[in-house]
Amino acid sequence: MSGHVSALPSGMSETALSVLDLVPVRTGQTSAEAIASSLSLAETADRLGYRRYWFAEHHNMPAVASTTPPVLIAAAATRTGRIRLGSGGVMLPNHAPLIVAEQFAALEAIAPGRIDLGLGRAPGSDPVITQLLRQAGTTSDVEQFPRHVQDITALISGEGATVRFTSGGEYTVHATPAATGAPEVWLLGSSDYSAQLAASHGLPYVFANHFSGQGVERALDLYRSGYQPNEEHPEPRTFLTVNAVASPTVEEAEARALPQLRMMSRLRLNKPLTALETVEQAIAATATEADAATEQVVQGARSRWFVGTGESVAAEVREFATRFGVDEVMLSPVAGYYDSEEMASASARSQTLELVAAAL
């Protein structure tokens, strides 16, 4: 849509970079090593000037250690000093709104002015895990999502939320007793619904392009055209996510992209999930597995990823930002590791952040 180019913020001269982290786990790696790697990556992003660093929420996936964004954000807050930290996102149906509000209000107290609360409507897991969460009594109905977003926004504010009883009485609830600031709330999604909800609530919006890759134009058009301004957010704000791998050579980048591409194919084709293959394992498996369905998913996903040298990925980021009228792109650095690389190292993913930042 040609209107997206004209939607660029006036005076925009450069594209800001941010990071989305699922805390990937590769073959032979422990959860402790995977988390150590991600915390090291957060330090790198902070040093390089990235705008924000978000942790995702996924459950019961062997290749993903990012199950509890608030815990990971708190750990990253102790290792960084400038970068904004947040959730990409908290899957709200899995949690009671008050608990989410209290967790992120506490994070705001730990790192004032640096906390983002990204909220999503999907469960982030399979039906069995969803049922286990419901048994714990901490979940909420998906249908309650719009109201619970409003509740959380009120609870983390300085004024708090007011509970009105049928008897006519009122009771005020605060996420923390003496808040001096509040996390910035973002709505996440990959559908028309989330875009329209963010617009109607006057909230910043992120399209999960790294996961879907379809419907970006329509979602952004719905969000911008239907946006309801308010005092806190007078104009629509949005950015996009994308999977990226940058290496010194195109050949290395393509090889490092293969483990995550193959993991995506297993997810899409409902095959058993495993820890991420190493680059050598992925190359060997690709050579021996003649699977047309897997190849189709891999090639389809690859066509939407930014994979290459730092200069080529940076060029794709610039074009992507211009095409959709955003001044920020959030990279999910999905570079895989070779057998010889240290388990707690963030070297492969750090390489992506460093090369793209240098080129931009």
Coordinates of C-alpha atoms in Angstrom, one line a residue:
M1 CA 0.0 0.0 0.0
S2 CA 1.5 3.3 -1.1
G3 CA 0.1 5.1 2.0
H4 CA 2.6 3.3 4.2
V5 CA 5.6 5.1 2.8
S6 CA 3.9 8.5 3.4
A7 CA 3.2 7.5 7.0
L8 CA 6.9 7.8 7.9
P9 CA 7.3 10.1 10.9
S10 CA 8.5 13.5 9.8
G11 CA 12.2 14.0 10.1
M12 CA 12.9 10.3 10.4
S13 CA 16.6 9.9 9.4
E14 CA 17.5 6.5 10.8
T15 CA 16.1 3.2 11.9
A16 CA 16.3 2.3 15.5
L17 CA 17.0 -1.4 16.4
S18 CA 15.6 -3.5 19.2
V19 CA 15.9 -7.2 20.1
L20 CA 13.4 -10.0 20.7
D21 CA 14.8 -13.0 22.6
L22 CA 13.2 -16.4 22.9
V23 CA 16.2 -17.7 24.8
P24 CA 17.0 -20.5 22.4
V25 CA 18.3 -23.8 23.6
R26 CA 20.6 -25.9 21.4
T27 CA 21.5 -29.6 21.6
G28 CA 23.5 -30.4 24.7
Q29 CA 22.9 -27.0 26.3
T30 CA 21.4 -26.6 29.8
S31 CA 18.8 -24.0 30.7
A32 CA 21.4 -22.2 32.8
E33 CA 23.7 -22.0 29.8
A34 CA 21.0 -20.8 27.5
I35 CA 19.9 -18.0 30.0
A36 CA 23.6 -17.0 30.6
S37 CA 23.9 -16.7 26.8
S38 CA 20.9 -14.4 26.6
L39 CA 21.9 -12.2 29.5
S40 CA 25.3 -11.7 27.8
L41 CA 23.4 -10.8 24.6
A42 CA 21.3 -8.2 26.5
E43 CA 24.6 -6.6 27.7
T44 CA 25.8 -6.5 24.1
A45 CA 22.5 -4.9 22.9
D46 CA 22.8 -2.3 25.7
R47 CA 26.4 -1.5 24.7
L48 CA 25.6 -1.2 21.0
G49 CA 22.8 1.3 21.6
Y50 CA 19.8 -0.9 20.8
R51 CA 16.5 0.7 21.9
R52 CA 14.8 -2.1 23.8
Y53 CA 15.3 -5.8 24.6
W54 CA 12.2 -8.0 25.0
F55 CA 11.8 -11.6 26.2
A56 CA 9.0 -13.8 24.8
E57 CA 6.7 -16.2 26.7
H58 CA 6.5 -19.8 25.5
H59 CA 5.9 -23.0 27.4
N60 CA 7.0 -26.6 27.2
M61 CA 9.2 -26.2 24.2
P62 CA 12.6 -27.9 24.2
A63 CA 14.2 -25.2 22.1
V64 CA 12.9 -22.2 24.1
A65 CA 13.9 -21.3 27.7
S66 CA 11.9 -18.0 27.8
T67 CA 9.0 -19.1 29.9
T68 CA 8.8 -16.3 32.5
P69 CA 9.5 -12.8 31.0
P70 CA 9.4 -10.9 34.4
V71 CA 12.1 -13.1 35.9
L72 CA 14.4 -12.7 32.8
I73 CA 13.7 -8.9 32.7
A74 CA 14.7 -8.6 36.4
A75 CA 17.9 -10.5 35.7
A76 CA 18.7 -8.4 32.6
A77 CA 18.0 -5.2 34.6
T78 CA 21.0 -6.0 36.8
R79 CA 23.3 -6.4 33.8
T80 CA 22.3 -3.3 31.8
G81 CA 22.0 0.4 32.4
R82 CA 20.3 2.1 29.5
I83 CA 18.3 -0.2 27.2
R84 CA 14.5 -0.6 27.7
L85 CA 13.5 -4.1 28.9
G86 CA 10.2 -5.8 28.4
S87 CA 8.0 -8.7 27.4
G88 CA 7.3 -9.7 23.9
G89 CA 5.1 -10.6 25.4
V90 CA 3.2 -11.7 28.5
M91 CA 0.5 -14.0 27.2
L92 CA -2.3 -12.5 29.3
P93 CA -4.8 -15.5 29.2
N94 CA -2.2 -17.4 31.2
H95 CA -2.1 -14.9 34.1
A96 CA -4.3 -13.0 36.5
P97 CA -4.2 -9.3 35.6
L98 CA -3.3 -8.1 39.1
I99 CA -0.3 -10.4 39.2
V100 CA 0.9 -9.1 35.9
A101 CA 0.4 -5.5 37.1
E102 CA 2.3 -6.2 40.3
Q103 CA 5.2 -7.9 38.6
F104 CA 5.7 -5.1 36.1
A105 CA 5.2 -2.4 38.6
A106 CA 7.9 -4.0 40.7
L107 CA 10.2 -4.1 37.6
E108 CA 9.5 -0.4 37.0
A109 CA 10.7 0.2 40.6
I110 CA 13.9 -1.9 39.9
A111 CA 14.7 -0.1 36.6
P112 CA 12.7 3.2 36.5
G113 CA 11.8 4.4 33.1
R114 CA 13.1 1.3 31.3
I115 CA 10.3 -1.2 31.4
D116 CA 7.9 -2.2 28.6
L117 CA 4.9 -4.4 29.2
G118 CA 4.0 -6.1 25.9
L119 CA 0.7 -8.1 26.2
G120 CA -0.5 -10.8 23.9
R121 CA -3.8 -12.7 23.6
A122 CA -2.4 -16.1 22.5
P123 CA -1.6 -18.8 25.1
G124 CA 1.9 -19.4 23.9
S125 CA 1.7 -23.1 24.3
D126 CA -0.3 -26.3 23.5
P127 CA -3.7 -27.2 24.9
V128 CA -2.3 -29.5 27.6
I129 CA -0.1 -26.7 29.1
T130 CA -3.1 -24.3 28.9
Q131 CA -5.1 -26.8 30.9
L132 CA -2.4 -27.1 33.5
L133 CA -2.3 -23.3 33.8
R134 CA -6.0 -23.2 34.3
Q135 CA -5.8 -25.8 37.0
A136 CA -3.4 -23.5 38.9
G137 CA -6.2 -20.9 38.9
T138 CA -4.1 -18.1 37.5
T139 CA -5.5 -17.9 34.0
S140 CA -8.3 -15.7 32.4
D141 CA -10.6 -16.2 29.5
V142 CA -9.4 -15.0 26.1
E143 CA -12.8 -13.2 25.8
Q144 CA -11.8 -11.0 28.8
F145 CA -8.6 -9.8 27.1
P146 CA -9.8 -6.2 26.3
R147 CA -11.1 -5.6 29.8
H148 CA -8.0 -7.1 31.4
V149 CA -5.8 -4.8 29.3
Q150 CA -7.7 -1.9 30.7
D151 CA -7.4 -3.3 34.3
I152 CA -3.7 -3.7 34.0
T153 CA -3.2 -0.2 32.6
A154 CA -5.2 1.2 35.5
L155 CA -3.5 -0.9 38.2
I156 CA 0.1 0.1 37.2
S157 CA -0.9 3.8 37.1
G158 CA -0.3 6.1 40.0
E159 CA -4.0 6.5 40.5
G160 CA -4.7 2.7 40.7
A161 CA -7.9 0.9 39.7
T162 CA -11.2 1.3 41.4
V163 CA -13.3 -1.8 42.2
R164 CA -17.1 -1.0 42.4
F165 CA -19.3 -3.3 44.4
T166 CA -22.9 -4.1 43.5
S167 CA -23.7 -2.7 46.9
G168 CA -22.4 0.7 45.8
G169 CA -19.1 0.7 47.7
E170 CA -15.7 1.3 46.1
Y171 CA -12.2 -0.1 46.8
T172 CA -9.0 1.2 45.3
V173 CA -6.2 -1.2 44.3
H174 CA -2.6 -0.3 43.4
A175 CA 0.0 -2.6 41.9
T176 CA 2.6 -1.1 44.2
P177 CA 2.0 1.2 47.2
A178 CA 3.9 4.3 46.0
A179 CA 4.6 4.2 42.3
T180 CA 6.4 7.1 40.7
G181 CA 6.3 5.8 37.2
A182 CA 4.6 3.1 35.1
P183 CA 5.7 0.6 32.5
E184 CA 4.8 1.4 28.9
V185 CA 2.0 -0.9 27.7
W186 CA 2.2 -2.3 24.2
L187 CA -0.3 -4.7 22.5
L188 CA 1.2 -7.5 20.5
G189 CA -0.4 -9.6 17.8
S190 CA -0.5 -10.9 14.2
S191 CA -4.1 -10.4 13.4
D192 CA -6.7 -7.8 12.6
Y193 CA -8.2 -8.2 16.1
S194 CA -5.1 -7.0 18.0
A195 CA -4.5 -4.1 15.6
Q196 CA -8.1 -2.9 16.0
L197 CA -8.0 -3.3 19.8
A198 CA -4.8 -1.4 20.1
A199 CA -6.2 1.4 18.0
S200 CA -9.5 1.6 20.0
H201 CA -7.5 1.8 23.3
G202 CA -5.0 4.3 22.0
L203 CA -2.1 2.0 22.8
P204 CA 1.2 1.3 21.0
Y205 CA 1.1 -1.8 18.8
V206 CA 3.6 -4.4 17.6
F207 CA 2.9 -6.7 14.7
A208 CA 4.6 -10.1 15.2
N209 CA 6.0 -10.3 11.8
H210 CA 8.8 -12.7 12.9
F211 CA 6.1 -15.4 13.6
S212 CA 3.5 -14.7 11.0
G213 CA 4.9 -12.7 8.1
Q214 CA 1.4 -12.4 6.6
G215 CA -1.1 -9.5 6.8
V216 CA 1.3 -6.8 7.8
E217 CA -0.1 -4.1 5.5
R218 CA -3.7 -4.7 6.5
A219 CA -3.0 -4.8 10.3
L220 CA -1.0 -1.6 10.2
D221 CA -3.6 0.1 8.1
L222 CA -6.4 -0.9 10.5
Y223 CA -4.3 0.3 13.4
R224 CA -3.4 3.7 12.0
S225 CA -6.7 4.5 10.4
G226 CA -8.7 3.5 13.5
Y227 CA -6.4 5.0 16.1
Q228 CA -8.0 6.9 19.0
P229 CA -5.6 9.4 20.3
N230 CA -5.3 10.2 24.0
E231 CA -3.2 12.4 26.3
E232 CA -0.5 9.8 26.9
H233 CA -0.3 8.6 23.3
P234 CA -1.5 11.3 20.9
E235 CA -0.3 9.5 17.8
P236 CA -0.1 5.8 16.8
R237 CA 3.2 4.1 17.5
T238 CA 4.2 0.8 16.0
F239 CA 7.1 -1.3 15.0
L240 CA 7.7 -4.7 13.5
T241 CA 9.7 -7.8 14.4
V242 CA 11.8 -9.9 12.0
N243 CA 14.1 -12.9 12.2
A244 CA 17.6 -12.0 11.2
V245 CA 21.0 -13.6 10.8
A246 CA 24.1 -11.6 9.9
S247 CA 27.6 -13.1 9.4
P248 CA 30.8 -12.0 7.7
T249 CA 29.8 -14.0 4.6
V250 CA 26.5 -15.0 3.0
E251 CA 27.4 -18.6 3.2
E252 CA 28.0 -18.6 6.9
A253 CA 24.7 -16.7 7.5
E254 CA 22.7 -19.2 5.5
A255 CA 24.3 -22.1 7.4
R256 CA 23.6 -20.4 10.8
A257 CA 19.9 -19.8 9.8
L258 CA 19.3 -23.5 9.0
P259 CA 18.8 -24.8 12.6
Q260 CA 16.0 -22.3 13.4
L261 CA 14.4 -22.8 9.9
R262 CA 14.2 -26.5 10.5
M263 CA 12.8 -25.9 14.0
M264 CA 10.1 -23.7 12.4
S265 CA 9.3 -26.5 10.0
R266 CA 8.8 -29.0 12.8
L267 CA 6.5 -26.5 14.5
R268 CA 4.4 -25.8 11.4
L269 CA 4.1 -29.4 10.4
N270 CA 3.2 -30.6 14.0
K271 CA 6.3 -32.8 14.3
P272 CA 8.0 -33.6 17.6
L273 CA 9.9 -30.7 18.9
T274 CA 13.5 -30.9 20.0
A275 CA 16.3 -28.7 21.2
L276 CA 17.9 -26.7 18.3
E277 CA 20.2 -28.6 16.1
T278 CA 23.8 -27.3 15.7
V279 CA 24.7 -26.1 12.2
E280 CA 26.5 -29.3 11.5
Q281 CA 23.5 -31.4 12.6
A282 CA 21.1 -29.3 10.5
I283 CA 23.2 -29.5 7.4
A284 CA 23.6 -33.3 7.8
A285 CA 19.9 -33.8 8.4
T286 CA 19.0 -31.7 5.4
A287 CA 21.2 -33.8 3.2
T288 CA 19.7 -37.1 4.3
E289 CA 16.0 -36.1 4.7
A290 CA 14.1 -35.9 1.4
D291 CA 11.0 -34.3 2.8
A292 CA 9.2 -32.0 0.4
A293 CA 6.9 -30.6 3.1
T294 CA 9.8 -29.6 5.3
E295 CA 11.6 -28.0 2.4
Q296 CA 8.5 -26.0 1.4
V297 CA 8.2 -24.6 4.9
V298 CA 11.9 -23.9 5.2
Q299 CA 12.0 -22.0 1.9
G300 CA 8.8 -20.1 2.7
A301 CA 10.1 -19.0 6.1
R302 CA 13.6 -18.2 4.6
S303 CA 12.0 -15.8 2.0
R304 CA 10.7 -13.6 4.9
W305 CA 13.9 -13.7 7.0
F306 CA 16.8 -11.2 6.7
V307 CA 19.9 -13.4 6.2
G308 CA 23.3 -12.2 4.9
T309 CA 26.1 -9.9 5.7
G310 CA 25.8 -7.0 8.0
E311 CA 25.5 -4.6 5.1
S312 CA 22.8 -6.7 3.3
V313 CA 20.7 -7.2 6.4
A314 CA 21.0 -3.6 7.3
A315 CA 19.8 -2.7 3.8
E316 CA 16.8 -5.0 4.2
V317 CA 16.0 -3.4 7.6
R318 CA 16.1 0.1 6.1
E319 CA 13.8 -0.9 3.2
F320 CA 11.5 -2.8 5.5
A321 CA 11.2 0.2 7.8
T322 CA 10.5 2.6 5.0
R323 CA 8.0 0.3 3.3
F324 CA 5.8 0.1 6.4
G325 CA 6.5 3.5 7.8
V326 CA 8.2 2.6 11.1
D327 CA 11.2 4.1 12.7
E328 CA 12.1 0.9 14.7
V329 CA 12.6 -2.7 13.8
M330 CA 13.0 -5.4 16.4
L331 CA 15.4 -8.2 15.4
S332 CA 15.0 -11.7 16.6
P333 CA 18.6 -12.9 16.2
V334 CA 18.2 -16.6 15.2
A335 CA 21.8 -17.5 14.3
G336 CA 22.6 -21.1 15.1
Y337 CA 25.8 -22.4 16.6
Y338 CA 28.5 -24.7 15.4
D339 CA 29.5 -27.8 17.5
S340 CA 32.7 -26.2 18.7
E341 CA 31.2 -23.0 20.0
E342 CA 30.8 -22.6 23.8
M343 CA 27.5 -23.5 25.4
A344 CA 27.1 -20.3 27.4
S345 CA 28.4 -18.1 24.6
A346 CA 26.2 -15.6 22.8
S347 CA 28.8 -15.2 20.0
A348 CA 26.7 -16.2 17.1
R349 CA 23.7 -14.0 18.0
S350 CA 26.0 -11.2 19.2
Q351 CA 27.6 -11.2 15.8
T352 CA 24.2 -10.5 14.2
L353 CA 23.6 -7.5 16.5
E354 CA 27.1 -6.1 16.0
L355 CA 27.3 -6.4 12.3
V356 CA 23.8 -4.9 11.7
A357 CA 24.4 -2.1 14.2
A358 CA 27.7 -1.3 12.5
A359 CA 26.2 -1.1 9.1
L360 CA 23.3 1.1 10.2

